[in-house]
């Protein structure tokens, strides 16, 4: 309506047929609409920005404009009636439920109509008579008054009864009533029993006895119990879990084991000295059945006279006590003899029990007198018997003492030096040596004393040195070494640092020795059996699959140096080298680490088993040479030896027996070495089949096996080993494809045809494909929406800023008003105070 609020959007050109929507605008109206909308949405959110609780209006149809107010009221009234339907009382929440107690309704119980039974078993109803109540709870006055009122006519004739008489009469009445109730109950019980008996008689007549045939059929027709029922019954009979004994700690177990071994050692020493344990135990003396045990007398008087001399206790009877102790020992020996004689007399008396029963009653007294006379008369005979028994006991104990001396002691101290350790195990069997080592560990456990740990750590070095000495003998005791690995493993688990230091020291010495030999002679030889056994023990004591290990890694490097630097000149070197190859496979069985020295050594072993000729298709690596005097070290030309060879294991002890072996045995050992080489090739193929370069690694060995090895001359068993190794090599699939140049399209030659470029006209939308036009439209729409959104966000921020500014101005105005009021009130107070002061001054 206001022409100043109308904005006319003028167009530059009038186009026929175009409908204009926004030719006239109302900025004031649109602004007021926007403000109203923001007050309803944005302002509401702004005021509730820090509030978590929200009030929700759940009234039916409150914000539904389609429903009229009358319909809203009718629907609300119907819902309210529907909710309160069936409720008798608005405060009764449990109206629908009826609470019960032992099957009775609580509402009926609360009426208290039932009479409470008495606790007494003799009373039926538990009700008290009026007289009894009056006497006990009314002081007796009521009873007296009642009696007085009932007996008004006979007042002149009879005197009133006293309180004592009334109570006696009442007690008599209660007893009479009690007897009557008891009689009624007994009669009721008799009648019930009679009725039960009559019913049983009648029931026996009523019940029809089924014939046996029908009964058997019914028994057969009984259903079998269900599996579930059987399982439930079995569960009922199963043993329930009981609390187990607490597991003991390592220290407690060590203490118990030490105590057990100490006790066994004490028993062994006692047997060795000839002291019998059973002699120290007193046998129970024979006691007669008629003995009243009234002759108890103390053996001796232990009381001492206490006196002091020069401020110290004076013991007068020390010498007397020593004499008494000697006498007691003699008496104990006599008692032992008496016990033996008494046992014999018991056996004799057992056969004569019947005769003794018929004897006179005074026979016990006579026998006691006779026994006293005999005891007094036979003292000299007993002394003679004791000497004879002592000589017999010494003869019996001699074999026991010898057996005790031959036994191993149960407790051992840890040896301080290797000489004492060696003397401790010298001349013992394998089982005894293991027992000694076990008892040393148990008696000197680290938890029992402070210095035991250092002592047992030394024991690890002693045991390793002892194993090396056993291996370096002319006939090495490999079985003993095999048994001694177990206690060494236990010590390694207890003291891993000491064991690793000892093994590293041994490996370091072996590596230095090999370097010195190379410097002096220019070539190295394989070490002795002790070093090879140490390498084997290393794989048993420590994990070999680690990427790096302080003990296994130096051993790994040392073995690789053995296979590359030690020249192969004899058959012993071949056996030792194959043993190192077996160790290599054992070391890398889990980690599957590639060992090139192993493959080169096996290739060299196959090379020295061929007749002398130039290697074609493969190259031989150090320590093997393509030309030399040791080329045919494993070549066997004797046909008889080839035919007589049989498949057998190649133990390490054959290294020491090669000097004494005959020519046939040497040829058999050569063939066994070749068979072991085939087996190792097969194991290497299975181990390294996952490597991408497997075929290139095994290519020289495959060429040598297929082209150069004289298979037809070998015995049948050796041919089987050969074919299995070759089959393992040829069956593996390639895991990669060889590199090939990437295929590309050929680059076309440049053509000199003219390139036509379309001239763009400024200000016009260029025509294109439908896809491009849609894309341009989307971009244009996105721009327009983005501008609109930015504009709305800017207006929202302005609205919020205005709202915040108005709130601040309202708070400031309220504060100014309050300050003004405070200052006004203070000014009035000041004026009143000054007026009062002036008034006081005038007065």
PDB file of N, CA and C in Angstrom, residues 302-363:
ATOM      1  N   UNK A 302      64.356 -86.780  88.263  1.00  0.00           N
ATOM      2  CA  UNK A 302      65.047 -85.767  87.479  1.00  0.00           C
ATOM      3  C   UNK A 302      65.262 -84.467  88.254  1.00  0.00           C
ATOM      4  N   UNK A 303      64.774 -84.447  89.503  1.00  0.00           N
ATOM      5  CA  UNK A 303      64.887 -83.189  90.240  1.00  0.00           C
ATOM      6  C   UNK A 303      66.339 -82.946  90.681  1.00  0.00           C
ATOM      7  N   UNK A 304      66.720 -81.680  90.656  1.00  0.00           N
ATOM      8  CA  UNK A 304      68.083 -81.299  91.032  1.00  0.00           C
ATOM      9  C   UNK A 304      68.034 -80.271  92.146  1.00  0.00           C
ATOM     10  N   UNK A 305      69.071 -80.316  92.946  1.00  0.00           N
ATOM     11  CA  UNK A 305      69.202 -79.302  93.998  1.00  0.00           C
ATOM     12  C   UNK A 305      69.861 -78.067  93.392  1.00  0.00           C
ATOM     13  N   UNK A 306      69.191 -76.931  93.521  1.00  0.00           N
ATOM     14  CA  UNK A 306      69.683 -75.683  92.956  1.00  0.00           C
ATOM     15  C   UNK A 306      70.483 -74.945  94.032  1.00  0.00           C
ATOM     16  N   UNK A 307      71.762 -74.718  93.741  1.00  0.00           N
ATOM     17  CA  UNK A 307      72.612 -73.978  94.682  1.00  0.00           C
ATOM     18  C   UNK A 307      73.556 -73.093  93.882  1.00  0.00           C
ATOM     19  N   UNK A 308      74.012 -72.054  94.505  1.00  0.00           N
ATOM     20  CA  UNK A 308      74.892 -71.064  93.874  1.00  0.00           C
ATOM     21  C   UNK A 308      76.225 -71.040  94.613  1.00  0.00           C
ATOM     22  N   UNK A 309      77.277 -70.908  93.844  1.00  0.00           N
ATOM     23  CA  UNK A 309      78.613 -70.808  94.422  1.00  0.00           C
ATOM     24  C   UNK A 309      79.384 -69.749  93.651  1.00  0.00           C
ATOM     25  N   UNK A 310      79.803 -68.705  94.348  1.00  0.00           N
ATOM     26  CA  UNK A 310      80.510 -67.563  93.736  1.00  0.00           C
ATOM     27  C   UNK A 310      79.678 -66.916  92.629  1.00  0.00           C
ATOM     28  N   UNK A 311      78.370 -66.812  92.838  1.00  0.00           N
ATOM     29  CA  UNK A 311      77.481 -66.162  91.851  1.00  0.00           C
ATOM     30  C   UNK A 311      77.155 -67.020  90.663  1.00  0.00           C
ATOM     31  N   UNK A 312      77.503 -68.326  90.669  1.00  0.00           N
ATOM     32  CA  UNK A 312      77.202 -69.222  89.550  1.00  0.00           C
ATOM     33  C   UNK A 312      76.435 -70.421  90.067  1.00  0.00           C
ATOM     34  N   UNK A 313      75.652 -71.036  89.139  1.00  0.00           N
ATOM     35  CA  UNK A 313      74.851 -72.199  89.520  1.00  0.00           C
ATOM     36  C   UNK A 313      75.782 -73.380  89.744  1.00  0.00           C
ATOM     37  N   UNK A 314      75.579 -74.107  90.841  1.00  0.00           N
ATOM     38  CA  UNK A 314      76.383 -75.270  91.189  1.00  0.00           C
ATOM     39  C   UNK A 314      75.529 -76.508  90.980  1.00  0.00           C
ATOM     40  N   UNK A 315      75.927 -77.341  90.035  1.00  0.00           N
ATOM     41  CA  UNK A 315      75.214 -78.586  89.774  1.00  0.00           C
ATOM     42  C   UNK A 315      75.944 -79.698  90.493  1.00  0.00           C
ATOM     43  N   UNK A 316      75.297 -80.274  91.505  1.00  0.00           N
ATOM     44  CA  UNK A 316      75.978 -81.250  92.339  1.00  0.00           C
ATOM     45  C   UNK A 316      76.006 -82.642  91.724  1.00  0.00           C
ATOM     46  N   UNK A 317      74.949 -82.952  90.960  1.00  0.00           N
ATOM     47  CA  UNK A 317      74.765 -84.347  90.558  1.00  0.00           C
ATOM     48  C   UNK A 317      75.197 -84.618  89.126  1.00  0.00           C
ATOM     49  N   UNK A 318      76.165 -83.858  88.597  1.00  0.00           N
ATOM     50  CA  UNK A 318      76.593 -84.100  87.218  1.00  0.00           C
ATOM     51  C   UNK A 318      77.250 -85.467  87.056  1.00  0.00           C
ATOM     52  N   UNK A 319      78.133 -85.820  87.994  1.00  0.00           N
ATOM     53  CA  UNK A 319      78.815 -87.112  87.888  1.00  0.00           C
ATOM     54  C   UNK A 319      77.831 -88.248  88.080  1.00  0.00           C
ATOM     55  N   UNK A 320      76.891 -88.027  89.019  1.00  0.00           N
ATOM     56  CA  UNK A 320      75.888 -89.072  89.253  1.00  0.00           C
ATOM     57  C   UNK A 320      75.012 -89.300  88.034  1.00  0.00           C
ATOM     58  N   UNK A 321      74.712 -88.225  87.332  1.00  0.00           N
ATOM     59  CA  UNK A 321      73.865 -88.355  86.148  1.00  0.00           C
ATOM     60  C   UNK A 321      74.571 -89.152  85.058  1.00  0.00           C
ATOM     61  N   UNK A 322      75.889 -88.963  84.895  1.00  0.00           N
ATOM     62  CA  UNK A 322      76.621 -89.734  83.896  1.00  0.00           C
ATOM     63  C   UNK A 322      76.582 -91.217  84.213  1.00  0.00           C
ATOM     64  N   UNK A 323      76.722 -91.531  85.480  1.00  0.00           N
ATOM     65  CA  UNK A 323      76.654 -92.940  85.878  1.00  0.00           C
ATOM     66  C   UNK A 323      75.268 -93.501  85.614  1.00  0.00           C
ATOM     67  N   UNK A 324      74.256 -92.688  85.936  1.00  0.00           N
ATOM     68  CA  UNK A 324      72.880 -93.162  85.706  1.00  0.00           C
ATOM     69  C   UNK A 324      72.638 -93.413  84.224  1.00  0.00           C
ATOM     70  N   UNK A 325      73.185 -92.560  83.360  1.00  0.00           N
ATOM     71  CA  UNK A 325      72.988 -92.741  81.919  1.00  0.00           C
ATOM     72  C   UNK A 325      73.608 -94.049  81.447  1.00  0.00           C
ATOM     73  N   UNK A 326      74.834 -94.397  81.983  1.00  0.00           N
ATOM     74  CA  UNK A 326      75.457 -95.654  81.596  1.00  0.00           C
ATOM     75  C   UNK A 326      74.624 -96.844  82.076  1.00  0.00           C
ATOM     76  N   UNK A 327      74.098 -96.735  83.298  1.00  0.00           N
ATOM     77  CA  UNK A 327      73.263 -97.830  83.808  1.00  0.00           C
ATOM     78  C   UNK A 327      71.998 -98.005  82.968  1.00  0.00           C
ATOM     79  N   UNK A 328      71.421 -96.854  82.541  1.00  0.00           N
ATOM     80  CA  UNK A 328      70.200 -96.937  81.728  1.00  0.00           C
ATOM     81  C   UNK A 328      70.475 -97.656  80.410  1.00  0.00           C
ATOM     82  N   UNK A 329      71.625 -97.392  79.792  1.00  0.00           N
ATOM     83  CA  UNK A 329      71.950 -98.065  78.538  1.00  0.00           C
ATOM     84  C   UNK A 329      72.036 -99.582  78.737  1.00  0.00           C
ATOM     85  N   UNK A 330      72.650 -99.997  79.849  1.00  0.00           N
ATOM     86  CA  UNK A 330      72.726-101.434  80.118  1.00  0.00           C
ATOM     87  C   UNK A 330      71.337-102.031  80.342  1.00  0.00           C
ATOM     88  N   UNK A 331      70.497-101.261  81.065  1.00  0.00           N
ATOM     89  CA  UNK A 331      69.146-101.771  81.320  1.00  0.00           C
ATOM     90  C   UNK A 331      68.346-101.893  80.023  1.00  0.00           C
ATOM     91  N   UNK A 332      68.529-100.955  79.115  1.00  0.00           N
ATOM     92  CA  UNK A 332      67.807-101.024  77.836  1.00  0.00           C
ATOM     93  C   UNK A 332      68.199-102.279  77.050  1.00  0.00           C
ATOM     94  N   UNK A 333      69.506-102.622  77.061  1.00  0.00           N
ATOM     95  CA  UNK A 333      69.948-103.834  76.374  1.00  0.00           C
ATOM     96  C   UNK A 333      69.295-105.073  76.992  1.00  0.00           C
ATOM     97  N   UNK A 334      69.211-105.071  78.336  1.00  0.00           N
ATOM     98  CA  UNK A 334      68.574-106.209  78.993  1.00  0.00           C
ATOM     99  C   UNK A 334      67.082-106.284  78.648  1.00  0.00           C
ATOM    100  N   UNK A 335      66.435-105.100  78.576  1.00  0.00           N
ATOM    101  CA  UNK A 335      65.002-105.085  78.250  1.00  0.00           C
ATOM    102  C   UNK A 335      64.748-105.645  76.857  1.00  0.00           C
ATOM    103  N   UNK A 336      65.673-105.368  75.910  1.00  0.00           N
ATOM    104  CA  UNK A 336      65.503-105.909  74.560  1.00  0.00           C
ATOM    105  C   UNK A 336      65.520-107.435  74.566  1.00  0.00           C
ATOM    106  N   UNK A 337      66.437-107.998  75.340  1.00  0.00           N
ATOM    107  CA  UNK A 337      66.488-109.453  75.432  1.00  0.00           C
ATOM    108  C   UNK A 337      65.221-109.989  76.080  1.00  0.00           C
ATOM    109  N   UNK A 338      64.755-109.267  77.125  1.00  0.00           N
ATOM    110  CA  UNK A 338      63.527-109.698  77.792  1.00  0.00           C
ATOM    111  C   UNK A 338      62.351-109.690  76.836  1.00  0.00           C
ATOM    112  N   UNK A 339      62.320-108.673  75.973  1.00  0.00           N
ATOM    113  CA  UNK A 339      61.217-108.578  75.013  1.00  0.00           C
ATOM    114  C   UNK A 339      61.215-109.791  74.085  1.00  0.00           C
ATOM    115  N   UNK A 340      62.429-110.199  73.645  1.00  0.00           N
ATOM    116  CA  UNK A 340      62.504-111.361  72.764  1.00  0.00           C
ATOM    117  C   UNK A 340      61.997-112.617  73.467  1.00  0.00           C
ATOM    118  N   UNK A 341      62.430-112.800  74.700  1.00  0.00           N
ATOM    119  CA  UNK A 341      61.988-113.979  75.440  1.00  0.00           C
ATOM    120  C   UNK A 341      60.493-113.922  75.708  1.00  0.00           C
ATOM    121  N   UNK A 342      59.981-112.698  75.929  1.00  0.00           N
ATOM    122  CA  UNK A 342      58.541-112.563  76.179  1.00  0.00           C
ATOM    123  C   UNK A 342      57.732-112.909  74.940  1.00  0.00           C
ATOM    124  N   UNK A 343      58.226-112.526  73.758  1.00  0.00           N
ATOM    125  CA  UNK A 343      57.526-112.872  72.528  1.00  0.00           C
ATOM    126  C   UNK A 343      57.438-114.388  72.348  1.00  0.00           C
ATOM    127  N   UNK A 344      58.550-115.087  72.661  1.00  0.00           N
ATOM    128  CA  UNK A 344      58.521-116.547  72.572  1.00  0.00           C
ATOM    129  C   UNK A 344      57.521-117.139  73.556  1.00  0.00           C
ATOM    130  N   UNK A 345      57.501-116.557  74.762  1.00  0.00           N
ATOM    131  CA  UNK A 345      56.571-117.074  75.780  1.00  0.00           C
ATOM    132  C   UNK A 345      55.126-116.820  75.374  1.00  0.00           C
ATOM    133  N   UNK A 346      54.881-115.692  74.655  1.00  0.00           N
ATOM    134  CA  UNK A 346      53.522-115.405  74.188  1.00  0.00           C
ATOM    135  C   UNK A 346      53.049-116.463  73.197  1.00  0.00           C
ATOM    136  N   UNK A 347      53.955-116.891  72.295  1.00  0.00           N
ATOM    137  CA  UNK A 347      53.584-117.929  71.333  1.00  0.00           C
ATOM    138  C   UNK A 347      53.243-119.237  72.037  1.00  0.00           C
ATOM    139  N   UNK A 348      54.029-119.578  73.049  1.00  0.00           N
ATOM    140  CA  UNK A 348      53.753-120.813  73.784  1.00  0.00           C
ATOM    141  C   UNK A 348      52.451-120.707  74.557  1.00  0.00           C
ATOM    142  N   UNK A 349      52.232-119.525  75.165  1.00  0.00           N
ATOM    143  CA  UNK A 349      51.029-119.358  75.997  1.00  0.00           C
ATOM    144  C   UNK A 349      49.763-119.337  75.147  1.00  0.00           C
ATOM    145  N   UNK A 350      49.892-118.968  73.862  1.00  0.00           N
ATOM    146  CA  UNK A 350      48.700-118.925  72.998  1.00  0.00           C
ATOM    147  C   UNK A 350      48.129-120.321  72.794  1.00  0.00           C
ATOM    148  N   UNK A 351      49.001-121.349  72.812  1.00  0.00           N
ATOM    149  CA  UNK A 351      48.518-122.720  72.620  1.00  0.00           C
ATOM    150  C   UNK A 351      47.934-123.318  73.893  1.00  0.00           C
ATOM    151  N   UNK A 352      48.239-122.708  75.028  1.00  0.00           N
ATOM    152  CA  UNK A 352      47.816-123.281  76.303  1.00  0.00           C
ATOM    153  C   UNK A 352      46.759-122.425  76.977  1.00  0.00           C
ATOM    154  N   UNK A 353      46.002-121.638  76.185  1.00  0.00           N
ATOM    155  CA  UNK A 353      44.994-120.749  76.783  1.00  0.00           C
ATOM    156  C   UNK A 353      43.866-121.547  77.422  1.00  0.00           C
ATOM    157  N   UNK A 354      43.450-122.650  76.756  1.00  0.00           N
ATOM    158  CA  UNK A 354      42.305-123.405  77.256  1.00  0.00           C
ATOM    159  C   UNK A 354      42.641-124.078  78.586  1.00  0.00           C
ATOM    160  N   UNK A 355      43.883-124.575  78.684  1.00  0.00           N
ATOM    161  CA  UNK A 355      44.263-125.238  79.934  1.00  0.00           C
ATOM    162  C   UNK A 355      44.350-124.239  81.072  1.00  0.00           C
ATOM    163  N   UNK A 356      44.827-123.040  80.762  1.00  0.00           N
ATOM    164  CA  UNK A 356      44.963-122.027  81.811  1.00  0.00           C
ATOM    165  C   UNK A 356      43.637-121.555  82.342  1.00  0.00           C
ATOM    166  N   UNK A 357      42.589-121.637  81.548  1.00  0.00           N
ATOM    167  CA  UNK A 357      41.282-121.182  82.007  1.00  0.00           C
ATOM    168  C   UNK A 357      40.737-122.081  83.118  1.00  0.00           C
ATOM    169  N   UNK A 358      41.077-123.344  83.073  1.00  0.00           N
ATOM    170  CA  UNK A 358      40.561-124.287  84.084  1.00  0.00           C
ATOM    171  C   UNK A 358      41.381-124.290  85.352  1.00  0.00           C
ATOM    172  N   UNK A 359      42.463-123.554  85.404  1.00  0.00           N
ATOM    173  CA  UNK A 359      43.326-123.544  86.588  1.00  0.00           C
ATOM    174  C   UNK A 359      42.662-122.803  87.732  1.00  0.00           C
ATOM    175  N   UNK A 360      43.353-122.861  88.915  1.00  0.00           N
ATOM    176  CA  UNK A 360      42.819-122.219  90.120  1.00  0.00           C
ATOM    177  C   UNK A 360      42.836-120.715  89.972  1.00  0.00           C
ATOM    178  N   UNK A 361      41.973-119.994  90.660  1.00  0.00           N
ATOM    179  CA  UNK A 361      41.909-118.534  90.558  1.00  0.00           C
ATOM    180  C   UNK A 361      43.126-117.880  91.146  1.00  0.00           C
ATOM    181  N   UNK A 362      43.894-118.578  92.027  1.00  0.00           N
ATOM    182  CA  UNK A 362      45.101-117.999  92.644  1.00  0.00           C
ATOM    183  C   UNK A 362      46.354-118.254  91.825  1.00  0.00           C
ATOM    184  N   UNK A 363      46.177-118.730  90.562  1.00  0.00           N
ATOM    185  CA  UNK A 363      47.361-119.062  89.763  1.00  0.00           C
ATOM    186  C   UNK A 363      48.139-117.818  89.341  1.00  0.00           C
TER     187      UNK A 363
END
